[in-house]
Short mmCIF file of C-alpha atoms in Angstrom, two decimals:
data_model
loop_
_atom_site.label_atom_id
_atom_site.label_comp_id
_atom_site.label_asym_id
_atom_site.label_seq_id
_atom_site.Cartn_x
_atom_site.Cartn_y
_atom_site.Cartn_z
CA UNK K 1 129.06 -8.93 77.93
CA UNK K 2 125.21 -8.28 78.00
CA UNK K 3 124.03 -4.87 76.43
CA UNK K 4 121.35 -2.68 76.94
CA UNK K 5 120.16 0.51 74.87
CA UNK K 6 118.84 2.79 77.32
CA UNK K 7 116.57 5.21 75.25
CA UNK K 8 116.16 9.26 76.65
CA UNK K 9 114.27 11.78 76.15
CA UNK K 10 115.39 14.53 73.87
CA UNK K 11 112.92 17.19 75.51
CA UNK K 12 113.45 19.85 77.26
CA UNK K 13 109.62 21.29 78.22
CA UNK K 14 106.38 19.57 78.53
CA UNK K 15 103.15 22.00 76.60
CA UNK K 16 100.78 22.25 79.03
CA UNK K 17 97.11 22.72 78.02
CA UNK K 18 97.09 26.53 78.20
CA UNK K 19 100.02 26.82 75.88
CA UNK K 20 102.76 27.19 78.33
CA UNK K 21 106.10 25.30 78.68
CA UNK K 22 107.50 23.74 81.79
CA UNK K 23 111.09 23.16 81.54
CA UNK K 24 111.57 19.22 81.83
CA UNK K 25 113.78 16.54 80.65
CA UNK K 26 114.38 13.26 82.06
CA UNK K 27 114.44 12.19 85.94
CA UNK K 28 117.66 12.12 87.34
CA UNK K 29 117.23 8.89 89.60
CA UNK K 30 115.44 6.94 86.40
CA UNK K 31 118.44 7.78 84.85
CA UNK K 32 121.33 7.47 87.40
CA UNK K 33 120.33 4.64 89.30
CA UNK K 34 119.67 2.17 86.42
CA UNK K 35 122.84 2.68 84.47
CA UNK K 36 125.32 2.37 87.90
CA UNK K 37 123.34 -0.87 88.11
CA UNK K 38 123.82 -2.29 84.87
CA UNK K 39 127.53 -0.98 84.76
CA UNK K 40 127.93 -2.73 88.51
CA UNK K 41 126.05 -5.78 86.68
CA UNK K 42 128.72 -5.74 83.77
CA UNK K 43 126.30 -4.70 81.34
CA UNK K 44 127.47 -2.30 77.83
CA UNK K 45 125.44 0.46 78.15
CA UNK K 46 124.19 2.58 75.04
CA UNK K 47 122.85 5.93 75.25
CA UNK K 48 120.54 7.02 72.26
CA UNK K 49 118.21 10.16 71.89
CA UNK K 50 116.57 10.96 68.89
CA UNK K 51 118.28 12.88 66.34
CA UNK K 52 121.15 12.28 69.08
CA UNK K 53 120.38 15.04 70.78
CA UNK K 54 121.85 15.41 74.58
CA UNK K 55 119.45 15.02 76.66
CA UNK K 56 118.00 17.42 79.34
CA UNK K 57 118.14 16.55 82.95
CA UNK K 58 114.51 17.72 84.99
CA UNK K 59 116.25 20.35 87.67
CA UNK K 60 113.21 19.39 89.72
CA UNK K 61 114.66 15.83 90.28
CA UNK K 62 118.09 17.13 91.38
CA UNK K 63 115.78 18.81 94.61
CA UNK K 64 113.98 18.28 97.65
CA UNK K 65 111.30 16.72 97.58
CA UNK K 66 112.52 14.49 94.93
CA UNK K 67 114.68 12.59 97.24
CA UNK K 68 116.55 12.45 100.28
CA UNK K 69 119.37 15.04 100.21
CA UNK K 70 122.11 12.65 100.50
CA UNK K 71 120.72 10.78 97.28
CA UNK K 72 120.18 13.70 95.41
CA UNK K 73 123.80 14.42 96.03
CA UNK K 74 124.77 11.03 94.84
CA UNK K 75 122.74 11.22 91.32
CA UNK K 76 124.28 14.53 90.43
CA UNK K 77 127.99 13.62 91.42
CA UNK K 78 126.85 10.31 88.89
CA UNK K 79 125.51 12.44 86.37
CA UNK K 80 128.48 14.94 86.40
CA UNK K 81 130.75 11.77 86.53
CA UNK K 82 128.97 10.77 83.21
CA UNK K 83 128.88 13.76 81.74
CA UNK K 84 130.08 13.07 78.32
CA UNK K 85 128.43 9.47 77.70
CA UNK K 86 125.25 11.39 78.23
CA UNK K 87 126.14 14.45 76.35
CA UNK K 88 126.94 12.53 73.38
CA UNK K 89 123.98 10.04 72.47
CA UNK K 90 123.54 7.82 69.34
CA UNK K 91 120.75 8.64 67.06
CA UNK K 92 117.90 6.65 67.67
CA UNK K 93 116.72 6.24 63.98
CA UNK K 94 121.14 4.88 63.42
CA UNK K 95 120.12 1.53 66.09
CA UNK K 96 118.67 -2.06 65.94
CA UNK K 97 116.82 -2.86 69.30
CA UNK K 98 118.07 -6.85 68.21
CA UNK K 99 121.25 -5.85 68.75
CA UNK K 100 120.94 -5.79 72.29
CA UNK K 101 120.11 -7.65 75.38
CA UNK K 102 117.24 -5.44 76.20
CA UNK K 103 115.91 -1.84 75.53
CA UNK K 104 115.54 0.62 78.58
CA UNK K 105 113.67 3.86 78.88
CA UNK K 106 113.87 6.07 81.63
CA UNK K 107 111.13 8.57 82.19
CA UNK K 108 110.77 11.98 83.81
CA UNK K 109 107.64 14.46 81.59
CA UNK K 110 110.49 14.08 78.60
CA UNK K 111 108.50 11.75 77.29
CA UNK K 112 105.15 13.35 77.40
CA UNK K 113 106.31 15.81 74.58
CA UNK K 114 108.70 13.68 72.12
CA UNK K 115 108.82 10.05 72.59
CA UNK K 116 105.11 9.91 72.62
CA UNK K 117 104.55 11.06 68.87
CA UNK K 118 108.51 9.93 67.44
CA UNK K 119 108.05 7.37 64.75
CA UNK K 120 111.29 6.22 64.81
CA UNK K 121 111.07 4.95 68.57
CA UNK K 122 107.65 3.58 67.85
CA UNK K 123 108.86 1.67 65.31
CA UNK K 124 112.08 0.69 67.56
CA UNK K 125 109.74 -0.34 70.51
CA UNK K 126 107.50 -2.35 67.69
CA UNK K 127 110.50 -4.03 66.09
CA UNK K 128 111.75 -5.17 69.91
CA UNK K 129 108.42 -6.28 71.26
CA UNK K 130 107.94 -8.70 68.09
CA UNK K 131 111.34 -9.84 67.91
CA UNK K 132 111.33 -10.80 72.07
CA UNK K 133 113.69 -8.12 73.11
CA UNK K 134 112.80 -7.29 77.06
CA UNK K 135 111.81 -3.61 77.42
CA UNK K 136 112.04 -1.93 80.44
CA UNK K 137 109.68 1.36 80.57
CA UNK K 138 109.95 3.43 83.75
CA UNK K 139 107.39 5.86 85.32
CA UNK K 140 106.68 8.07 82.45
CA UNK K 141 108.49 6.19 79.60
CA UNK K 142 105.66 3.94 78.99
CA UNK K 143 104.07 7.38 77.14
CA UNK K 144 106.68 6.23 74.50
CA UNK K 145 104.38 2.88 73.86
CA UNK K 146 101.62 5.76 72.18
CA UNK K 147 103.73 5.95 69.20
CA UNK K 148 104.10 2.71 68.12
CA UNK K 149 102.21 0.80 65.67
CA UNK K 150 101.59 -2.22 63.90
CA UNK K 151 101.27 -2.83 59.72
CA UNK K 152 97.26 -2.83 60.22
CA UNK K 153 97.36 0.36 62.14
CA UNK K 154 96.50 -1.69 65.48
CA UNK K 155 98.34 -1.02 69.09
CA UNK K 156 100.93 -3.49 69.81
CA UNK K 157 100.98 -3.33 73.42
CA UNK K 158 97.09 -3.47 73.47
CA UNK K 159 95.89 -6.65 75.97
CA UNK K 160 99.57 -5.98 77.88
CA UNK K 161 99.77 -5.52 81.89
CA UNK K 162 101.69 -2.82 82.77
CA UNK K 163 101.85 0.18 84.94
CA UNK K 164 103.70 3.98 84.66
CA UNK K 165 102.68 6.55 86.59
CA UNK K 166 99.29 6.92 88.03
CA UNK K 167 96.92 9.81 88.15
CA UNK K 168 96.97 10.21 91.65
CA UNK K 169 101.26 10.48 91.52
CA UNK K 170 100.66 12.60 88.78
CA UNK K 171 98.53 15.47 90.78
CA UNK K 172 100.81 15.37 93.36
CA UNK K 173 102.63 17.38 91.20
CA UNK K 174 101.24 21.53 91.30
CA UNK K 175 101.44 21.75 87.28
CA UNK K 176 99.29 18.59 86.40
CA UNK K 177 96.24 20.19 86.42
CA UNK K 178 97.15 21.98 83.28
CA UNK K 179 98.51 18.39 81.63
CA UNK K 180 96.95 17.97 78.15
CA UNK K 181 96.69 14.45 79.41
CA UNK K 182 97.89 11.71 82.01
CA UNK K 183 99.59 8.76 81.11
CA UNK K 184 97.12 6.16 83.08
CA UNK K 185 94.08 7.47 81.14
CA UNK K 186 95.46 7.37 77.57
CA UNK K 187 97.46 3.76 78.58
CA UNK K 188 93.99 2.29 79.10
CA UNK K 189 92.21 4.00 76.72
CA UNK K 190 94.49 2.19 73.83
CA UNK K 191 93.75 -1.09 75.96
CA UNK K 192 96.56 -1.51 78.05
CA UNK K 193 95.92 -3.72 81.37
CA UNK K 194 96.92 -0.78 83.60
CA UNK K 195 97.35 -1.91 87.29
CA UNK K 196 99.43 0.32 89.85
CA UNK K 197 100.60 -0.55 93.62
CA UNK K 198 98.98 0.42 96.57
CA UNK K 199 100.83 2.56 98.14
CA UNK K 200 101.07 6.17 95.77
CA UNK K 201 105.36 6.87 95.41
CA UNK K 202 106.26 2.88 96.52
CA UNK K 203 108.12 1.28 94.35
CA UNK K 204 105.70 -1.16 91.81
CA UNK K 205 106.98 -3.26 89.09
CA UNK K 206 105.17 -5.75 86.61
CA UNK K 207 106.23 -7.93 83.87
CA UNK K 208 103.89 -9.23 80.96
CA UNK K 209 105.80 -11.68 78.62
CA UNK K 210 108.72 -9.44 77.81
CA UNK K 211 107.40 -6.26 78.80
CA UNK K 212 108.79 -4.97 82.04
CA UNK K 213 107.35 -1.92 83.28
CA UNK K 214 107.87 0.46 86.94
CA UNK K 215 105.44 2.65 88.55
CA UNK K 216 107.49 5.97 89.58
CA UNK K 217 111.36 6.92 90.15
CA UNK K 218 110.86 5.01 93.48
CA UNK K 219 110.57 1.81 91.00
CA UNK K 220 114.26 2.36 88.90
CA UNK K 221 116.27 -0.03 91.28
CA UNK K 222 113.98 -2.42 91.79
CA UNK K 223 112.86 -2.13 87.78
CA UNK K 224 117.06 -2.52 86.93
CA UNK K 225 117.64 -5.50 89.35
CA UNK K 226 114.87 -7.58 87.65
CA UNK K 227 115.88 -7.22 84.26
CA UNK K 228 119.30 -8.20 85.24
CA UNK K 229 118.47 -10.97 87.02
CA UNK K 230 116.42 -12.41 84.62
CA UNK K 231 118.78 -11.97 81.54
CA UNK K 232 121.42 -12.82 83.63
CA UNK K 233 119.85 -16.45 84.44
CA UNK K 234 121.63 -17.99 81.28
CA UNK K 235 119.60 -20.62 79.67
CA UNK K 236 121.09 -23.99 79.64
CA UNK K 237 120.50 -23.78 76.04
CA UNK K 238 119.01 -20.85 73.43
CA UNK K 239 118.19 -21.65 69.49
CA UNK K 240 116.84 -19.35 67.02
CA UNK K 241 116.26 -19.37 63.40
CA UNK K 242 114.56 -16.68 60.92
CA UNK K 243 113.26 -16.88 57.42
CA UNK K 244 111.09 -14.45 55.70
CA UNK K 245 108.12 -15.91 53.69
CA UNK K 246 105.59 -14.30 51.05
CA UNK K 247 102.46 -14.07 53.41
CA UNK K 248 100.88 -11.87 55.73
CA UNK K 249 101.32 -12.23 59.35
CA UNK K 250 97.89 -13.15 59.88
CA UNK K 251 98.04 -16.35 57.18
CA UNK K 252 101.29 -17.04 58.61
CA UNK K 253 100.03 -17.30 62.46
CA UNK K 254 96.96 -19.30 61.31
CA UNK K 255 99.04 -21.55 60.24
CA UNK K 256 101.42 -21.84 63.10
CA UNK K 257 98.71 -21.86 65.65
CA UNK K 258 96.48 -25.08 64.21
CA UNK K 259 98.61 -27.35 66.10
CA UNK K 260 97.11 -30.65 64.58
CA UNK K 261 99.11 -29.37 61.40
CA UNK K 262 102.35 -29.42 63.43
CA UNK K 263 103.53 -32.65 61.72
CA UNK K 264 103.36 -30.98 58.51
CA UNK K 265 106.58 -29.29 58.81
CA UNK K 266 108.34 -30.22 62.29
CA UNK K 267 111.04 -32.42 61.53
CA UNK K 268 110.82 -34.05 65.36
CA UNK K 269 106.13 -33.37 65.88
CA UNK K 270 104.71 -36.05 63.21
CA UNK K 271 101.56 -35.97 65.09
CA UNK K 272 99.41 -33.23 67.71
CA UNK K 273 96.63 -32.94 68.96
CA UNK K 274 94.64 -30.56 71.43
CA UNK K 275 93.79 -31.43 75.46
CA UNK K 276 92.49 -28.32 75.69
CA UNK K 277 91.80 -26.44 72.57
CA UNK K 278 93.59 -22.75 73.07
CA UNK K 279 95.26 -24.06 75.70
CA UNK K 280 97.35 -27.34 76.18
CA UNK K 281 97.87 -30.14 73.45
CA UNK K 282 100.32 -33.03 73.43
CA UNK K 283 102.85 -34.00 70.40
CA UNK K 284 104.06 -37.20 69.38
CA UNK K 285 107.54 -36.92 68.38
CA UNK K 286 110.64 -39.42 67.24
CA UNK K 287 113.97 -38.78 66.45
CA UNK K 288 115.14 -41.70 63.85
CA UNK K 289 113.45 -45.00 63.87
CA UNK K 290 113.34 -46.47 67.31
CA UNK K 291 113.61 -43.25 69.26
CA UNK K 292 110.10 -41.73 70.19
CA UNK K 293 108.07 -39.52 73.16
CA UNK K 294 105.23 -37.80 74.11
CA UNK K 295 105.25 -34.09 75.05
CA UNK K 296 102.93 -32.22 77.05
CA UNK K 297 102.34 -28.46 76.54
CA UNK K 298 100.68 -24.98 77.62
CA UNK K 299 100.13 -22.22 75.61
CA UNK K 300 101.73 -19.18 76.90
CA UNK K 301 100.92 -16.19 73.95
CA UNK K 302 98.86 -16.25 71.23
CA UNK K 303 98.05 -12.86 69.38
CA UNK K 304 96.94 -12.89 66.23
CA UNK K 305 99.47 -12.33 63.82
CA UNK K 306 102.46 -11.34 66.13
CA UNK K 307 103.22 -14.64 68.46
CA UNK K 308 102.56 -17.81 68.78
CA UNK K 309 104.82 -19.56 71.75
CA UNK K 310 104.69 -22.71 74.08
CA UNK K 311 106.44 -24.10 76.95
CA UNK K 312 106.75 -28.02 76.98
CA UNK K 313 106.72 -30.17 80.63
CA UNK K 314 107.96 -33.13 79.47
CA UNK K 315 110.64 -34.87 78.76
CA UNK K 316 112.41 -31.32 79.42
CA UNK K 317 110.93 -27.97 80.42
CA UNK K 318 111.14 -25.74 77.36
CA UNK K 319 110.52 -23.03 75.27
CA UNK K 320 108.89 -22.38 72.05
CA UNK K 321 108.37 -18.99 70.26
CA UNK K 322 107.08 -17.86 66.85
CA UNK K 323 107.63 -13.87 66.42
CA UNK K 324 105.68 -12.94 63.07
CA UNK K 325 107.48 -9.27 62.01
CA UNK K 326 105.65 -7.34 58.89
CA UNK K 327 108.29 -6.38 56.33
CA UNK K 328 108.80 -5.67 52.93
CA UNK K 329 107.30 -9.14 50.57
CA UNK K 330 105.87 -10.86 53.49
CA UNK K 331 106.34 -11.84 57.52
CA UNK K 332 109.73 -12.97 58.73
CA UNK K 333 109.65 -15.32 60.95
CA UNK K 334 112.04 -15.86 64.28
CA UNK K 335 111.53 -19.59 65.87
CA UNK K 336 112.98 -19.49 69.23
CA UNK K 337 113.71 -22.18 71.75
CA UNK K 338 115.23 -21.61 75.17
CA UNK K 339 115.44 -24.26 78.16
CA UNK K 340 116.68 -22.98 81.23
CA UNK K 341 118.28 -26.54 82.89
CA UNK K 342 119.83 -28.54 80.86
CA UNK K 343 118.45 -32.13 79.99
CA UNK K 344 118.59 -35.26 82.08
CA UNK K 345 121.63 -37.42 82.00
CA UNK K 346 119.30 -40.49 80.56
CA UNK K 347 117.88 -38.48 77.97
CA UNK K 348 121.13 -37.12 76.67
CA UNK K 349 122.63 -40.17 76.61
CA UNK K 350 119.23 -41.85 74.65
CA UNK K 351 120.19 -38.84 72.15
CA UNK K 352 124.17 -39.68 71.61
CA UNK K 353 122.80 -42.92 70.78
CA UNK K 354 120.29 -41.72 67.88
CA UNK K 355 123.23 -40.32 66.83
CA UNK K 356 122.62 -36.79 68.21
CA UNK K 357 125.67 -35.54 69.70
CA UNK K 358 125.64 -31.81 69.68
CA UNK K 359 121.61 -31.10 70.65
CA UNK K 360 122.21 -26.97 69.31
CA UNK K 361 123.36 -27.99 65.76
CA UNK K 362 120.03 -31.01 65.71
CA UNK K 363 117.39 -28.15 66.84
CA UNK K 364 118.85 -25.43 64.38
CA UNK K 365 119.03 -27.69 61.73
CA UNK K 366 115.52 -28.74 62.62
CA UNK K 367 113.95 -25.25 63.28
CA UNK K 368 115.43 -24.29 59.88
CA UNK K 369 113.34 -27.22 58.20
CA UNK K 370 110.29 -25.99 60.08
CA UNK K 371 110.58 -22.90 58.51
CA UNK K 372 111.11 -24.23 54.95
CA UNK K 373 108.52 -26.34 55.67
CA UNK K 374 105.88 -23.63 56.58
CA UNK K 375 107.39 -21.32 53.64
CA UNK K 376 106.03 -24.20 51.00
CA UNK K 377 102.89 -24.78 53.11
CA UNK K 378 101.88 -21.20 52.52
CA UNK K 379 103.01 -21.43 48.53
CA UNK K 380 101.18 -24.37 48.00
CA UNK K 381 98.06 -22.66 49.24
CA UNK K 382 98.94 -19.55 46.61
CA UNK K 383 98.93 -22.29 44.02
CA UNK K 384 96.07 -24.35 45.02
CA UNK K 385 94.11 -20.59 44.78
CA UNK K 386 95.73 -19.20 41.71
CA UNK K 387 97.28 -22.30 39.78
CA UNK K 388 100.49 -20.76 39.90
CA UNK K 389 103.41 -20.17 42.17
CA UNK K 390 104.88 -17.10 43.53
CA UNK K 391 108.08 -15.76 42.03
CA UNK K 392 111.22 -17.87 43.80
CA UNK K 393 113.75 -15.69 45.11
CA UNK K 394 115.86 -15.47 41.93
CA UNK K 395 112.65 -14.18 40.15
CA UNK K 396 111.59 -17.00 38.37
CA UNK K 397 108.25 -18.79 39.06
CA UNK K 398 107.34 -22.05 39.64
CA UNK K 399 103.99 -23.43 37.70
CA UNK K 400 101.97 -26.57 38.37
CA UNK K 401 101.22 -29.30 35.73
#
């Protein structure tokens, strides 16, 4: 059964500029609407707040204008029906965004006063966007982006499309005027790609890489369906591997990123080179003596010391990801592959011959080796600058003759 963590606001007022408090919390449709359709979907749904706090619903979403009356009745009969899920949250800082399908956060002016500034859920939204976790952010939810950071102190979501609310939705509203700030101004100001529909109060979504993101309340269906849908397309095959290795994130992707090294330490790639340097390169690869092919591929992220991934055209569309995390001694590593059909009958049967019969166990066994393979790379540059090797894991250390 999929999960999602759907992440509320614990607020229960927005400070305005003057000082003053206007009650708030989150938006009942953001909130209603998405978890019926992930229940409908057959999705586990996990409520969090921080501190586990229960949240606050906005009384101004439960009214007219905020909907038409016979929806409004339907969200609060839903809400009232859900009473105690929502009323008793998980703690935030208690949860691992790997641990689920995706993360989800509903908006409403909630998150204009806590999840903006909470380190914990900065450092949750961090830890998912690195790791390839989908996030969802809805209307005013992508405010909670603000408080996350990277190791060097940099943005994470900087260079990212998305939308939220826009400043013209936001003045529709006859307290906005008093707003310390609006969500499209300090989105682009940290360099987000801000783009917005339009039509003001239409529903808008976008998706960059693994970041989806809707416009306004109008946007929580259509936001919902397209996260299920694409999670729900089950690859016809999904590997990943992770190691930790004593380097910083930024050795580790220039590494991983100077392709015509690839045959250094992939097990399958003895040779690349680039077509289009940045862009598109081509790998010779073999699997035992007489079995050998050509791939084609396409870049599809590179940021400097947080991804590195590819999708390949031929023989078999796939794809390739390396998520660089900062932690504790170094950057751990998560290799990902994921091919959404499976292979072709000729190929597979090519394969059985080589004497590779179950293709998951060959690429995890291979991805692991990649990984070793890098991990020594990067030691034997410590040694060639020092003359001796970094502690091993057991403490000891390793010195060259």
């Amino acid at each position: 059964m999929p999960a999602v963590l759907m992440v509320l606001s614990a607020a229960d007022h927005w400070t305005l500029r003057d000082g003053t408090r206007h009650p708030t919390g989150y938006w009942a449709e953001e909130v209603a609407e998405p978890h019926r359709l992930f229940r409908a979907a057959g999705w586990r749904v996990t409520v969090a707040t921080p501190g586990g706090v229960p949240p606050t619903v906005d009384r101004l979403s439960l009214r007219f204008p905020a909907g038409a009356p016979w929806r409004l009745r339907r969200y609060r009969r839903y809400l009232a029906a859900h009473a105690e899920e929502f009323g008793n949250p998980r703690d935030l800082s208690e949860l691992d965004p790997t641990d689920y399908d995706a993360v989800f956060y509903p908006g409403g002016h909630g998150p204009m006063e806590d999840l903006a500034v909470d380190p914990v859920s900065g450092a949750l939204l961090t830890r998912a966007l690195h790791a390839g976790t989908p996030l969802a952010l809805l209307c005013h939810a992508p405010a909670a982006t603000l408080a996350a950071t990277d190791a060097d102190g940099s943005w994470p979501f900087a260079g990212y499309t998305m939308t939220g609310l826009s400043n013209r939705e936001e003045l529709l509203n006859r307290f906005a005027r008093k707003a310390p700030w609006l969500l499209e101004d300090r989105l682009v100001a940290r360099g987000a790609r801000y783009v917005r529909g339009r039509v003001p109060l239409r529903p808008f979504v976008t998706v960059d890489r693994t970041l989806y993101t809707g416009q306004n309340p109008a946007s929580s269906g259509r936001l919902t369906r397209r996260l299920i849908a694409d999670r729900s397309a089950a690859p016809a095959l999904a590997v990943r591997v992770s190691r930790t290795v004593p380097a910083s994130p930024e050795r580790v992707y220039a590494l991983l990123s100077d392709i015509t090294r690839m045959g250094e330490w992939s097990p399958e790639t003895y040779a690349a080179r680039w077509r289009e340097p940045g862009r598109r390169f081509t790998g010779s690869n073999r699997i035992g003596r007489f079995y050998r092919w050509r791939m084609t591929a396409t870049v599809t992220e590179a940021v400097p010391g947080r991804v590195f991934a590819f999708t390949t055209a031929w023989p078999s569309s796939s794809s390739w990801r390396y998520a660089l995390e900062p932690v504790d001694g170094g950057t751990r590593i998560t290799e990902s592959m994921t091919r959404t059909a499976p292979q072709l009958p000729l190929v597979r049967a090519i394969q059985r011959v080589v004497g590779v019969r179950d293709r998951a166990a060959h690429l995890r066994a291979g991805m692991a080796t990649t990984l070793e393979r890098l991990d020594a790379a990067l030691r034997r540059a410590d040694v060639d600058r020092s003359g001796t090797a970094p502690a091993d894991s057991d403490g000891g250390r390793r010195t060259t003759s």
